mmCIF file of C-alpha atoms in Angstrom:
data_model
loop_
_atom_site.group_PDB
_atom_site.id
_atom_site.type_symbol
_atom_site.label_atom_id
_atom_site.label_comp_id
_atom_site.label_asym_id
_atom_site.label_seq_id
_atom_site.Cartn_x
_atom_site.Cartn_y
_atom_site.Cartn_z
ATOM 1 C CA MET S 1 5.981 44.632 -21.225
ATOM 2 C CA PRO S 2 3.610 47.625 -20.850
ATOM 3 C CA HIS S 3 5.369 50.973 -20.544
ATOM 4 C CA ASP S 4 3.782 51.779 -17.174
ATOM 5 C CA VAL S 5 5.498 48.802 -15.520
ATOM 6 C CA THR S 6 8.752 48.843 -17.462
ATOM 7 C CA TYR S 7 10.625 50.287 -14.492
ATOM 8 C CA GLY S 8 8.771 48.320 -11.804
ATOM 9 C CA THR S 9 9.589 45.377 -9.589
ATOM 10 C CA THR S 10 9.295 42.819 -12.390
ATOM 11 C CA THR S 11 12.153 44.452 -14.276
ATOM 12 C CA TYR S 12 14.428 45.350 -11.392
ATOM 13 C CA ASP S 13 13.696 42.976 -8.507
ATOM 14 C CA LYS S 14 12.683 39.851 -10.399
ATOM 15 C CA GLY S 15 15.270 40.590 -13.079
ATOM 16 C CA ALA S 16 18.085 40.789 -10.540
ATOM 17 C CA LEU S 17 16.915 37.649 -8.742
ATOM 18 C CA ALA S 18 16.662 35.732 -12.019
ATOM 19 C CA ILE S 19 20.184 36.733 -13.073
ATOM 20 C CA HIS S 20 21.526 35.770 -9.638
ATOM 21 C CA SER S 21 19.880 32.361 -10.057
ATOM 22 C CA MET S 22 21.281 32.045 -13.578
ATOM 23 C CA ARG S 23 24.775 32.590 -12.191
ATOM 24 C CA GLY S 24 24.207 29.780 -9.708
ATOM 25 C CA TYR S 25 22.654 27.600 -12.396
ATOM 26 C CA LEU S 26 25.569 27.952 -14.828
ATOM 27 C CA GLY S 27 28.431 28.405 -12.389
ATOM 28 C CA ASP S 28 30.668 31.471 -12.181
ATOM 29 C CA SER S 29 33.089 30.646 -14.988
ATOM 30 C CA VAL S 30 30.444 29.781 -17.588
ATOM 31 C CA PHE S 31 28.119 32.592 -16.499
ATOM 32 C CA PHE S 32 30.686 35.391 -16.700
ATOM 33 C CA ASP S 33 32.174 34.149 -19.974
ATOM 34 C CA ALA S 34 28.700 33.923 -21.520
ATOM 35 C CA THR S 35 27.681 37.324 -20.159
ATOM 36 C CA LYS S 36 30.772 38.994 -21.615
ATOM 37 C CA ALA S 37 30.175 37.355 -24.996
ATOM 38 C CA PHE S 38 26.490 38.314 -24.948
ATOM 39 C CA LEU S 39 27.212 41.974 -24.200
ATOM 40 C CA GLN S 40 29.760 42.090 -27.003
ATOM 41 C CA GLU S 41 27.448 40.345 -29.483
ATOM 42 C CA PHE S 42 24.428 42.571 -28.824
ATOM 43 C CA ALA S 43 26.066 45.863 -27.863
ATOM 44 C CA PHE S 44 23.771 48.872 -28.409
ATOM 45 C CA THR S 45 20.831 46.740 -29.598
ATOM 46 C CA ASP S 46 17.594 45.592 -28.035
ATOM 47 C CA VAL S 47 17.280 41.869 -27.309
ATOM 48 C CA SER S 48 14.258 39.761 -26.404
ATOM 49 C CA SER S 49 14.263 37.217 -23.593
ATOM 50 C CA GLU S 50 13.922 34.477 -26.209
ATOM 51 C CA GLN S 51 17.029 35.725 -28.035
ATOM 52 C CA TYR S 52 18.924 35.848 -24.750
ATOM 53 C CA ARG S 53 17.877 32.266 -23.964
ATOM 54 C CA ASP S 54 18.901 30.992 -27.387
ATOM 55 C CA PHE S 55 22.265 32.775 -27.289
ATOM 56 C CA LEU S 56 23.077 31.258 -23.903
ATOM 57 C CA THR S 57 22.062 27.787 -25.094
ATOM 58 C CA ASP S 58 24.269 28.039 -28.180
ATOM 59 C CA TYR S 59 27.230 29.609 -26.379
ATOM 60 C CA THR S 60 27.305 27.400 -23.279
ATOM 61 C CA GLY S 61 26.023 24.143 -24.745
ATOM 62 C CA ILE S 62 23.525 23.997 -21.864
ATOM 63 C CA ASP S 63 19.827 23.857 -22.776
ATOM 64 C CA MET S 64 18.408 26.990 -21.109
ATOM 65 C CA ASN S 65 14.748 26.365 -21.962
ATOM 66 C CA GLY S 66 14.056 24.843 -18.561
ATOM 67 C CA PHE S 67 15.686 27.724 -16.708
ATOM 68 C CA PHE S 68 13.866 30.449 -18.653
ATOM 69 C CA ASP S 69 10.531 28.669 -18.294
ATOM 70 C CA ALA S 70 11.077 28.374 -14.541
ATOM 71 C CA TRP S 71 12.607 31.748 -13.698
ATOM 72 C CA ILE S 72 11.652 34.167 -16.493
ATOM 73 C CA PHE S 73 8.489 33.233 -18.373
ATOM 74 C CA ASN S 74 6.247 32.050 -15.524
ATOM 75 C CA PRO S 75 4.664 33.962 -12.630
ATOM 76 C CA GLY S 76 5.077 33.022 -8.995
ATOM 77 C CA HIS S 77 8.082 31.164 -7.669
ATOM 78 C CA LEU S 78 9.411 27.722 -6.821
ATOM 79 C CA THR S 79 11.497 26.059 -4.165
ATOM 80 C CA TYR S 80 12.707 22.572 -3.299
ATOM 81 C CA LYS S 81 12.519 20.233 -0.333
ATOM 82 C CA ILE S 82 13.999 16.899 0.733
ATOM 83 C CA MET S 83 11.237 14.358 1.316
ATOM 84 C CA ASP S 84 13.465 11.503 2.482
ATOM 85 C CA TYR S 85 16.962 10.083 2.075
ATOM 86 C CA THR S 86 19.003 6.968 2.785
ATOM 87 C CA VAL S 87 22.753 6.692 3.422
ATOM 88 C CA THR S 88 24.928 3.701 2.490
ATOM 89 C CA ASN S 89 28.546 3.299 3.610
ATOM 90 C CA ASN S 90 30.481 2.357 0.487
ATOM 91 C CA ALA S 91 34.057 1.527 1.499
ATOM 92 C CA GLY S 92 34.656 4.820 3.251
ATOM 93 C CA SER S 93 32.498 7.079 1.109
ATOM 94 C CA TYR S 94 28.807 7.596 1.769
ATOM 95 C CA ASP S 95 26.283 7.134 -1.028
ATOM 96 C CA VAL S 96 23.097 9.088 -0.452
ATOM 97 C CA SER S 97 19.806 8.501 -2.280
ATOM 98 C CA ILE S 98 17.586 11.578 -1.950
ATOM 99 C CA ASP S 99 13.887 11.983 -2.730
ATOM 100 C CA LEU S 100 13.435 15.597 -3.861
ATOM 101 C CA LYS S 101 10.218 17.534 -4.340
ATOM 102 C CA GLN S 102 9.684 20.820 -6.174
ATOM 103 C CA LYS S 103 7.048 23.093 -4.635
ATOM 104 C CA ILE S 104 5.429 26.002 -6.457
ATOM 105 C CA PHE S 105 3.478 29.135 -5.531
ATOM 106 C CA GLU S 106 1.010 31.008 -7.771
ATOM 107 C CA ARG S 107 1.947 29.004 -10.849
ATOM 108 C CA THR S 108 0.785 25.715 -12.349
ATOM 109 C CA ASN S 109 3.879 24.463 -14.191
ATOM 110 C CA TYR S 110 6.734 22.568 -12.583
ATOM 111 C CA ALA S 111 10.216 23.374 -13.842
ATOM 112 C CA ASP S 112 12.391 20.946 -15.776
ATOM 113 C CA ASN S 113 16.190 20.856 -15.966
ATOM 114 C CA ASN S 114 16.444 21.850 -12.306
ATOM 115 C CA ARG S 115 20.080 22.233 -11.242
ATOM 116 C CA LEU S 116 20.873 22.725 -7.565
ATOM 117 C CA GLU S 117 23.382 21.921 -4.872
ATOM 118 C CA ILE S 118 22.925 19.422 -2.056
ATOM 119 C CA SER S 119 25.196 19.947 0.953
ATOM 120 C CA CYS S 120 25.783 17.832 4.021
ATOM 121 C CA LEU S 121 26.995 18.724 7.476
ATOM 122 C CA GLY S 122 29.792 16.321 8.377
ATOM 123 C CA PRO S 123 30.689 14.973 11.837
ATOM 124 C CA ASP S 124 33.378 17.670 11.963
ATOM 125 C CA TRP S 125 30.701 20.299 11.184
ATOM 126 C CA ASN S 126 32.364 21.112 7.892
ATOM 127 C CA ILE S 127 30.152 21.472 4.818
ATOM 128 C CA TYR S 128 30.442 19.186 1.779
ATOM 129 C CA THR S 129 28.570 19.958 -1.438
ATOM 130 C CA GLU S 130 27.512 18.089 -4.585
ATOM 131 C CA SER S 131 25.350 19.146 -7.560
ATOM 132 C CA VAL S 132 22.248 17.368 -8.887
ATOM 133 C CA GLN S 133 19.840 17.793 -11.784
ATOM 134 C CA PHE S 134 16.249 16.589 -12.204
ATOM 135 C CA ASP S 135 12.977 17.250 -14.041
ATOM 136 C CA GLY S 136 9.454 17.841 -12.825
ATOM 137 C CA GLU S 137 7.790 17.796 -9.438
ATOM 138 C CA GLN S 138 9.554 14.842 -7.823
ATOM 139 C CA ALA S 139 12.666 12.786 -8.446
ATOM 140 C CA THR S 140 15.240 10.601 -6.738
ATOM 141 C CA VAL S 141 18.857 11.738 -7.108
ATOM 142 C CA ASN S 142 22.094 10.154 -5.936
ATOM 143 C CA VAL S 143 25.221 11.808 -4.546
ATOM 144 C CA SER S 144 28.312 10.662 -2.679
ATOM 145 C CA PHE S 145 30.060 12.390 0.238
ATOM 146 C CA PRO S 146 33.455 11.639 1.830
ATOM 147 C CA VAL S 147 31.887 11.786 5.315
ATOM 148 C CA GLU S 148 28.700 10.475 6.890
ATOM 149 C CA PRO S 149 26.019 13.194 6.605
ATOM 150 C CA GLN S 150 24.584 14.502 9.863
ATOM 151 C CA ILE S 151 21.960 16.539 7.996
ATOM 152 C CA LEU S 152 21.330 17.465 4.354
ATOM 153 C CA MET S 153 20.710 21.001 3.093
ATOM 154 C CA ILE S 154 19.496 22.342 -0.252
ATOM 155 C CA ASP S 155 21.277 25.375 -1.741
ATOM 156 C CA TYR S 156 23.444 25.993 1.319
ATOM 157 C CA ASN S 157 25.502 28.544 -0.646
ATOM 158 C CA GLN S 158 22.398 30.558 -1.636
ATOM 159 C CA LYS S 159 23.005 30.302 -5.372
ATOM 160 C CA LEU S 160 19.301 30.263 -6.272
ATOM 161 C CA ALA S 161 16.833 33.035 -5.436
ATOM 162 C CA ASP S 162 14.027 30.559 -4.845
ATOM 163 C CA GLY S 163 11.038 30.832 -2.521
ATOM 164 C CA SER S 164 12.982 29.931 0.611
ATOM 165 C CA LEU S 165 14.888 32.086 3.098
ATOM 166 C CA ASP S 166 17.443 29.958 4.918
ATOM 167 C CA ARG S 167 19.860 30.601 7.742
ATOM 168 C CA GLU S 168 21.987 28.439 10.004
ATOM 169 C CA ASN S 169 23.640 29.235 13.328
ATOM 170 C CA LYS S 170 26.366 27.517 15.312
ATOM 171 C CA ILE S 171 25.156 27.968 18.875
ATOM 172 C CA THR S 172 27.694 27.973 21.682
ATOM 173 C CA SER S 173 26.042 30.200 24.301
ATOM 174 C CA THR S 174 22.642 31.183 25.639
ATOM 175 C CA GLY S 175 20.593 33.968 24.065
ATOM 176 C CA TYR S 176 18.687 34.366 20.815
ATOM 177 C CA ALA S 177 19.649 32.869 17.458
ATOM 178 C CA TYR S 178 17.889 34.765 14.678
ATOM 179 C CA TYR S 179 16.387 33.359 11.484
ATOM 180 C CA TYR S 180 13.959 34.525 8.790
ATOM 181 C CA GLY S 181 10.531 34.825 10.375
ATOM 182 C CA SER S 182 11.599 32.909 13.469
ATOM 183 C CA ARG S 183 14.090 32.877 16.290
ATOM 184 C CA LEU S 184 15.456 30.339 18.722
ATOM 185 C CA GLY S 185 15.745 31.276 22.376
ATOM 186 C CA VAL S 186 18.482 29.288 24.107
ATOM 187 C CA THR S 187 18.188 29.287 27.909
ATOM 188 C CA GLY S 188 20.567 26.422 28.660
ATOM 189 C CA LEU S 189 23.358 24.678 26.759
ATOM 190 C CA SER S 190 25.878 22.084 27.926
ATOM 191 C CA ASP S 191 27.883 21.901 24.692
ATOM 192 C CA SER S 192 26.919 23.309 21.268
ATOM 193 C CA ALA S 193 24.381 23.022 18.457
ATOM 194 C CA PHE S 194 24.085 23.604 14.714
ATOM 195 C CA VAL S 195 20.551 24.689 13.816
ATOM 196 C CA ARG S 196 19.290 25.586 10.341
ATOM 197 C CA ILE S 197 15.804 26.976 9.702
ATOM 198 C CA GLU S 198 14.349 27.273 6.209
ATOM 199 C CA HIS S 199 11.356 29.599 5.828
ATOM 200 C CA LYS S 200 9.516 28.223 2.793
ATOM 201 C CA TYR S 201 7.204 30.685 1.037
ATOM 202 C CA VAL S 202 4.955 27.988 -0.417
ATOM 203 C CA ALA S 203 2.066 26.004 1.000
ATOM 204 C CA PRO S 204 3.071 23.145 3.288
ATOM 205 C CA ASP S 205 2.296 19.606 2.190
ATOM 206 C CA HIS S 206 -1.305 18.611 2.822
ATOM 207 C CA CYS S 207 -2.333 16.382 5.693
ATOM 208 C CA ILE S 208 -1.746 12.680 5.096
ATOM 209 C CA GLU S 209 -4.791 12.029 7.271
ATOM 210 C CA PRO S 210 -7.279 14.932 7.542
ATOM 211 C CA LEU S 211 -7.410 16.870 10.814
ATOM 212 C CA GLU S 212 -11.103 17.574 11.260
ATOM 213 C CA GLY S 213 -11.852 21.292 10.956
ATOM 214 C CA ILE S 214 -8.184 22.363 10.711
ATOM 215 C CA VAL S 215 -7.180 24.675 7.853
ATOM 216 C CA LEU S 216 -3.451 24.935 7.089
ATOM 217 C CA SER S 217 -1.666 28.043 5.858
ATOM 218 C CA ASP S 218 -1.509 28.248 2.074
ATOM 219 C CA LYS S 219 1.529 30.560 1.989
ATOM 220 C CA HIS S 220 4.412 29.407 4.170
ATOM 221 C CA TYR S 221 5.950 26.949 6.590
ATOM 222 C CA TRP S 222 9.284 26.354 8.338
ATOM 223 C CA ASN S 223 11.687 23.416 8.169
ATOM 224 C CA VAL S 224 14.037 23.058 11.146
ATOM 225 C CA THR S 225 17.065 20.764 10.982
ATOM 226 C CA GLY S 226 20.293 20.477 12.906
ATOM 227 C CA VAL S 227 22.547 18.675 15.348
ATOM 228 C CA VAL S 228 22.673 19.111 19.125
ATOM 229 C CA GLU S 229 25.729 18.073 21.142
ATOM 230 C CA GLY S 230 24.882 17.542 24.797
ATOM 231 C CA ASP S 231 21.765 19.074 26.340
ATOM 232 C CA ILE S 232 19.925 22.214 25.263
ATOM 233 C CA GLN S 233 16.954 24.128 26.676
ATOM 234 C CA THR S 234 15.116 26.321 24.193
ATOM 235 C CA THR S 235 11.969 28.053 23.055
ATOM 236 C CA MET S 236 11.005 28.350 19.387
ATOM 237 C CA GLN S 237 9.342 31.556 18.206
ATOM 238 C CA PHE S 238 7.541 31.901 14.866
ATOM 239 C CA GLU S 239 6.499 35.259 13.448
ATOM 240 C CA PHE S 240 2.919 35.870 12.335
ATOM 241 C CA ILE S 241 1.848 38.909 10.296
ATOM 242 C CA ASN S 242 -1.888 39.481 10.001
ATOM 243 C CA THR S 243 -2.126 43.008 8.605
ATOM 244 C CA THR S 244 -5.004 43.347 6.177
ATOM 245 C CA ASN S 245 -4.099 42.558 2.549
ATOM 246 C CA THR S 246 -0.349 42.752 3.184
ATOM 247 C CA GLY S 247 0.471 40.227 5.905
ATOM 248 C CA ILE S 248 1.535 36.735 4.947
ATOM 249 C CA ASP S 249 -1.049 35.301 7.351
ATOM 250 C CA ASP S 250 -3.895 37.699 6.554
ATOM 251 C CA TRP S 251 -6.061 35.208 4.661
ATOM 252 C CA LEU S 252 -5.558 32.548 7.326
ATOM 253 C CA PHE S 253 -6.213 34.664 10.412
ATOM 254 C CA SER S 254 -8.120 37.771 9.353
ATOM 255 C CA ASP S 255 -11.655 36.412 9.028
ATOM 256 C CA SER S 256 -13.854 38.137 11.588
ATOM 257 C CA ILE S 257 -14.807 34.793 13.149
ATOM 258 C CA ILE S 258 -11.195 33.803 13.767
ATOM 259 C CA LEU S 259 -10.312 34.300 17.427
ATOM 260 C CA ASP S 260 -7.048 33.557 19.185
ATOM 261 C CA SER S 261 -8.677 30.377 20.501
ATOM 262 C CA ALA S 262 -9.003 29.099 16.912
ATOM 263 C CA ILE S 263 -5.323 29.546 15.969
ATOM 264 C CA ARG S 264 -3.229 26.396 15.775
ATOM 265 C CA VAL S 265 0.455 25.532 15.387
ATOM 266 C CA LEU S 266 1.020 22.327 13.423
ATOM 267 C CA TYR S 267 4.181 20.218 13.535
ATOM 268 C CA ARG S 268 5.488 17.023 11.977
ATOM 269 C CA PRO S 269 8.934 15.441 12.418
ATOM 270 C CA ASP S 270 9.351 14.553 8.733
ATOM 271 C CA ALA S 271 7.553 14.445 5.390
ATOM 272 C CA GLN S 272 6.306 10.894 6.011
ATOM 273 C CA SER S 273 4.400 11.908 9.163
ATOM 274 C CA ASN S 274 1.026 13.561 9.492
ATOM 275 C CA TRP S 275 0.626 17.078 10.827
ATOM 276 C CA GLN S 276 -0.230 17.267 14.537
ATOM 277 C CA GLU S 277 -1.276 20.098 16.811
ATOM 278 C CA ILE S 278 1.265 21.193 19.410
ATOM 279 C CA ASP S 279 1.008 23.502 22.408
ATOM 280 C CA PHE S 280 1.990 27.140 21.968
ATOM 281 C CA THR S 281 1.571 30.589 23.467
ATOM 282 C CA LYS S 282 0.395 33.712 21.640
ATOM 283 C CA PRO S 283 1.526 36.514 23.977
ATOM 284 C CA SER S 284 -0.791 39.278 22.785
ATOM 285 C CA ALA S 285 -3.905 40.029 20.765
ATOM 286 C CA ASN S 286 -1.907 42.048 18.239
ATOM 287 C CA ASN S 287 -2.043 41.318 14.513
ATOM 288 C CA TYR S 288 1.673 40.615 14.384
ATOM 289 C CA GLY S 289 4.311 39.239 16.698
ATOM 290 C CA PHE S 290 5.744 35.862 17.671
ATOM 291 C CA ILE S 291 3.991 32.632 18.574
ATOM 292 C CA LEU S 292 6.019 30.691 21.146
ATOM 293 C CA VAL S 293 6.602 26.932 21.169
ATOM 294 C CA ASP S 294 8.134 25.575 24.346
ATOM 295 C CA THR S 295 11.047 23.559 22.947
ATOM 296 C CA LEU S 296 13.153 22.908 19.853
ATOM 297 C CA ARG S 297 12.032 19.968 17.732
ATOM 298 C CA PHE S 298 13.524 19.176 14.361
ATOM 299 C CA GLY S 299 10.904 18.959 11.621
ATOM 300 C CA GLU S 300 8.313 21.141 9.873
ATOM 301 C CA TYR S 301 6.047 23.798 11.389
ATOM 302 C CA THR S 302 3.136 25.782 10.007
ATOM 303 C CA PHE S 303 0.171 27.814 11.203
ATOM 304 C CA GLY S 304 -3.445 26.791 10.986
ATOM 305 C CA VAL S 305 -6.885 27.670 12.275
ATOM 306 C CA TYR S 306 -9.850 25.666 13.444
ATOM 307 C CA ASP S 307 -12.488 26.837 10.995
ATOM 308 C CA PRO S 308 -15.000 24.213 9.788
ATOM 309 C CA ALA S 309 -16.428 26.692 7.272
ATOM 310 C CA ARG S 310 -13.161 26.640 5.340
ATOM 311 C CA TYR S 311 -12.086 23.099 6.173
ATOM 312 C CA ASP S 312 -11.066 21.005 3.170
ATOM 313 C CA SER S 313 -11.582 17.319 3.913
ATOM 314 C CA LEU S 314 -9.921 16.423 0.608
ATOM 315 C CA GLY S 315 -6.612 17.559 2.065
ATOM 316 C CA LEU S 316 -6.257 19.982 -0.848
ATOM 317 C CA GLY S 317 -5.693 23.120 1.177
ATOM 318 C CA MET S 318 -8.118 25.885 2.086
ATOM 319 C CA ILE S 319 -11.508 26.064 0.465
ATOM 320 C CA ASN S 320 -12.394 29.480 -0.880
ATOM 321 C CA LEU S 321 -14.980 30.303 -3.512
ATOM 322 C CA ASN S 322 -12.816 32.771 -5.386
ATOM 323 C CA THR S 323 -9.289 31.449 -5.021
ATOM 324 C CA GLY S 324 -7.275 28.429 -6.050
ATOM 325 C CA LEU S 325 -4.057 27.414 -7.680
ATOM 326 C CA ASP S 326 -4.982 28.834 -11.087
ATOM 327 C CA ASN S 327 -6.724 32.176 -11.493
ATOM 328 C CA ASN S 328 -7.314 31.434 -15.181
ATOM 329 C CA ILE S 329 -10.108 28.969 -14.374
ATOM 330 C CA SER S 330 -13.669 30.259 -14.326
ATOM 331 C CA ILE S 331 -16.959 28.619 -13.355
ATOM 332 C CA PHE S 332 -20.278 30.218 -14.276
ATOM 333 C CA PRO S 333 -22.939 30.652 -13.177
ATOM 334 C CA ASN S 334 -21.967 30.142 -9.560
ATOM 335 C CA PRO S 335 -24.214 29.448 -7.662
ATOM 336 C CA ALA S 336 -25.977 27.386 -10.339
ATOM 337 C CA LYS S 337 -29.249 25.489 -10.656
ATOM 338 C CA ASN S 338 -29.163 23.320 -13.792
ATOM 339 C CA THR S 339 -25.721 23.526 -15.431
ATOM 340 C CA ILE S 340 -22.288 25.044 -14.915
ATOM 341 C CA CYS S 341 -19.676 25.983 -17.500
ATOM 342 C CA ILE S 342 -15.967 25.507 -16.797
ATOM 343 C CA ASN S 343 -13.396 27.444 -18.811
ATOM 344 C CA ALA S 344 -9.674 26.835 -18.252
ATOM 345 C CA LYS S 345 -8.369 29.201 -20.966
ATOM 346 C CA ASP S 346 -5.939 26.810 -22.652
ATOM 347 C CA GLN S 347 -4.126 25.887 -19.442
ATOM 348 C CA GLY S 348 -3.460 22.302 -20.505
ATOM 349 C CA TYR S 349 -5.711 20.452 -18.051
ATOM 350 C CA ASN S 350 -6.990 17.125 -19.367
ATOM 351 C CA SER S 351 -9.045 15.642 -16.534
ATOM 352 C CA LEU S 352 -12.034 16.961 -14.557
ATOM 353 C CA SER S 353 -13.291 15.556 -11.240
ATOM 354 C CA ILE S 354 -16.109 16.626 -8.922
ATOM 355 C CA PHE S 355 -16.035 15.940 -5.167
ATOM 356 C CA THR S 356 -18.285 16.526 -2.190
ATOM 357 C CA LEU S 357 -16.820 18.452 0.739
ATOM 358 C CA SER S 358 -16.446 15.135 2.563
ATOM 359 C CA GLY S 359 -14.058 13.961 -0.155
ATOM 360 C CA LYS S 360 -16.336 11.578 -2.058
ATOM 361 C CA GLN S 361 -15.668 11.612 -5.805
ATOM 362 C CA LEU S 362 -18.889 11.935 -7.794
ATOM 363 C CA GLU S 363 -17.669 12.313 -11.345
ATOM 364 C CA GLU S 364 -14.504 12.076 -13.444
ATOM 365 C CA LYS S 365 -14.162 12.776 -17.153
ATOM 366 C CA LYS S 366 -11.749 13.956 -19.803
ATOM 367 C CA PHE S 367 -11.390 17.710 -20.165
ATOM 368 C CA HIS S 368 -10.131 20.032 -22.894
ATOM 369 C CA ASN S 369 -10.260 23.828 -22.459
ATOM 370 C CA SER S 370 -13.947 24.041 -21.472
ATOM 371 C CA ASP S 371 -16.969 21.930 -20.625
ATOM 372 C CA THR S 372 -20.583 22.161 -19.507
ATOM 373 C CA ILE S 373 -21.728 19.964 -16.607
ATOM 374 C CA SER S 374 -25.330 19.023 -15.920
ATOM 375 C CA LEU S 375 -26.325 19.391 -12.262
ATOM 376 C CA GLU S 376 -29.681 17.644 -12.519
ATOM 377 C CA ALA S 377 -28.458 14.623 -10.533
ATOM 378 C CA TYR S 378 -26.917 16.774 -7.782
ATOM 379 C CA ILE S 379 -28.709 17.768 -4.601
ATOM 380 C CA HIS S 380 -28.310 21.337 -3.374
ATOM 381 C CA GLY S 381 -25.018 21.956 -1.589
ATOM 382 C CA VAL S 382 -21.350 22.812 -2.033
ATOM 383 C CA TYR S 383 -19.013 20.859 -4.333
ATOM 384 C CA ILE S 384 -15.404 21.026 -5.539
ATOM 385 C CA ILE S 385 -14.253 20.832 -9.148
ATOM 386 C CA GLN S 386 -10.666 19.708 -9.647
ATOM 387 C CA LEU S 387 -8.803 19.974 -12.957
ATOM 388 C CA THR S 388 -5.619 17.955 -13.436
ATOM 389 C CA GLY S 389 -2.878 18.334 -16.048
ATOM 390 C CA PRO S 390 -0.385 15.917 -17.572
ATOM 391 C CA LYS S 391 2.160 16.519 -14.789
ATOM 392 C CA MET S 392 -0.545 16.003 -12.147
ATOM 393 C CA VAL S 393 -0.713 19.739 -11.529
ATOM 394 C CA SER S 394 -4.124 20.451 -10.067
ATOM 395 C CA ALA S 395 -6.371 23.473 -9.832
ATOM 396 C CA ARG S 396 -9.596 23.624 -7.868
ATOM 397 C CA ARG S 397 -12.743 25.675 -7.574
ATOM 398 C CA LYS S 398 -15.744 25.443 -5.294
ATOM 399 C CA PHE S 399 -19.259 25.797 -6.674
ATOM 400 C CA ILE S 400 -22.728 25.857 -5.146
ATOM 401 C CA LYS S 401 -25.752 23.929 -6.433
ATOM 402 C CA VAL S 402 -29.040 25.629 -5.564
ATOM 403 C CA GLN S 403 -32.580 24.271 -5.782
#
């Protein structure tokens, strides 16, 4: 690590978060025993991250390569979501089959050897927890609970410092219930409610069916789950921050052509449903504040804008000439007349595809590190290059063909 950043946020903030996650990954007993042994073994010496990883693997008997690749050696962050689940009553216990998905931000590699807790809220509103392990982007895991789950929650005990800020409230009176980047206004309540909101700092899933002209946020969304006993009257409020270069919504909202009339709130009840526009109120023309939705609905929420110039009909997210999932990919020249060169700098991509903005695939070929593409058969216009790796991790760039 360069000397000028030795005492920066990577060392202190990310280091502390990684160690917190390691404690959750190993469990308290194993973590503290291994930490004590490590400090005794390497007292008064310098140690590399690789040596630390190997010591922990040998001492604990747990392969730590997956953890270090996920939390130490890669940029960006990850989080997890439940795509779907089924519950089967098995003679008094409840077997649950869960489809999990790993989501990543500003990185291209999905973590393996993921270890996390799945908790359920029981009919008595007590919490029951089991541990699971899986590899890669998606997997189906199985757990069993002694009660019928009302809802499922990932990492209820906050053992992993992933890209999700979660909070739950037991609501028994009117007033505000506060969450991360959102709040629930309760104006009427006949009984009680348990409401959990997860603020996910990753891009939401893409549209199953494209919404013409609608661009989704590429940085965050909310997942709202819970149980309501009796009747409840509420408003949901979601925070937006559009301060130049620092706000989480700056890229989405800050373009000079984006007016309040173009802003959208998107909702879907579950991961199998398509995003849909819902009514909302933006109280002021400020660059930060809360967007109000008139009632509580369980499901996922995100921001969007109506902006045909940035609309991605492929459902791949926002189109932008200079950004994408992988900053190590370059295309030159761009714009181009006769040929373009693509360089992926040893990122492991093995397939190259070219699409029109309407989503029509024009070309697909094998790819290794770099390639040169002839544009003689292409008419002038805008196209998308997509590179795909062995784990179906994709990176995209837009290029322009000129006459």
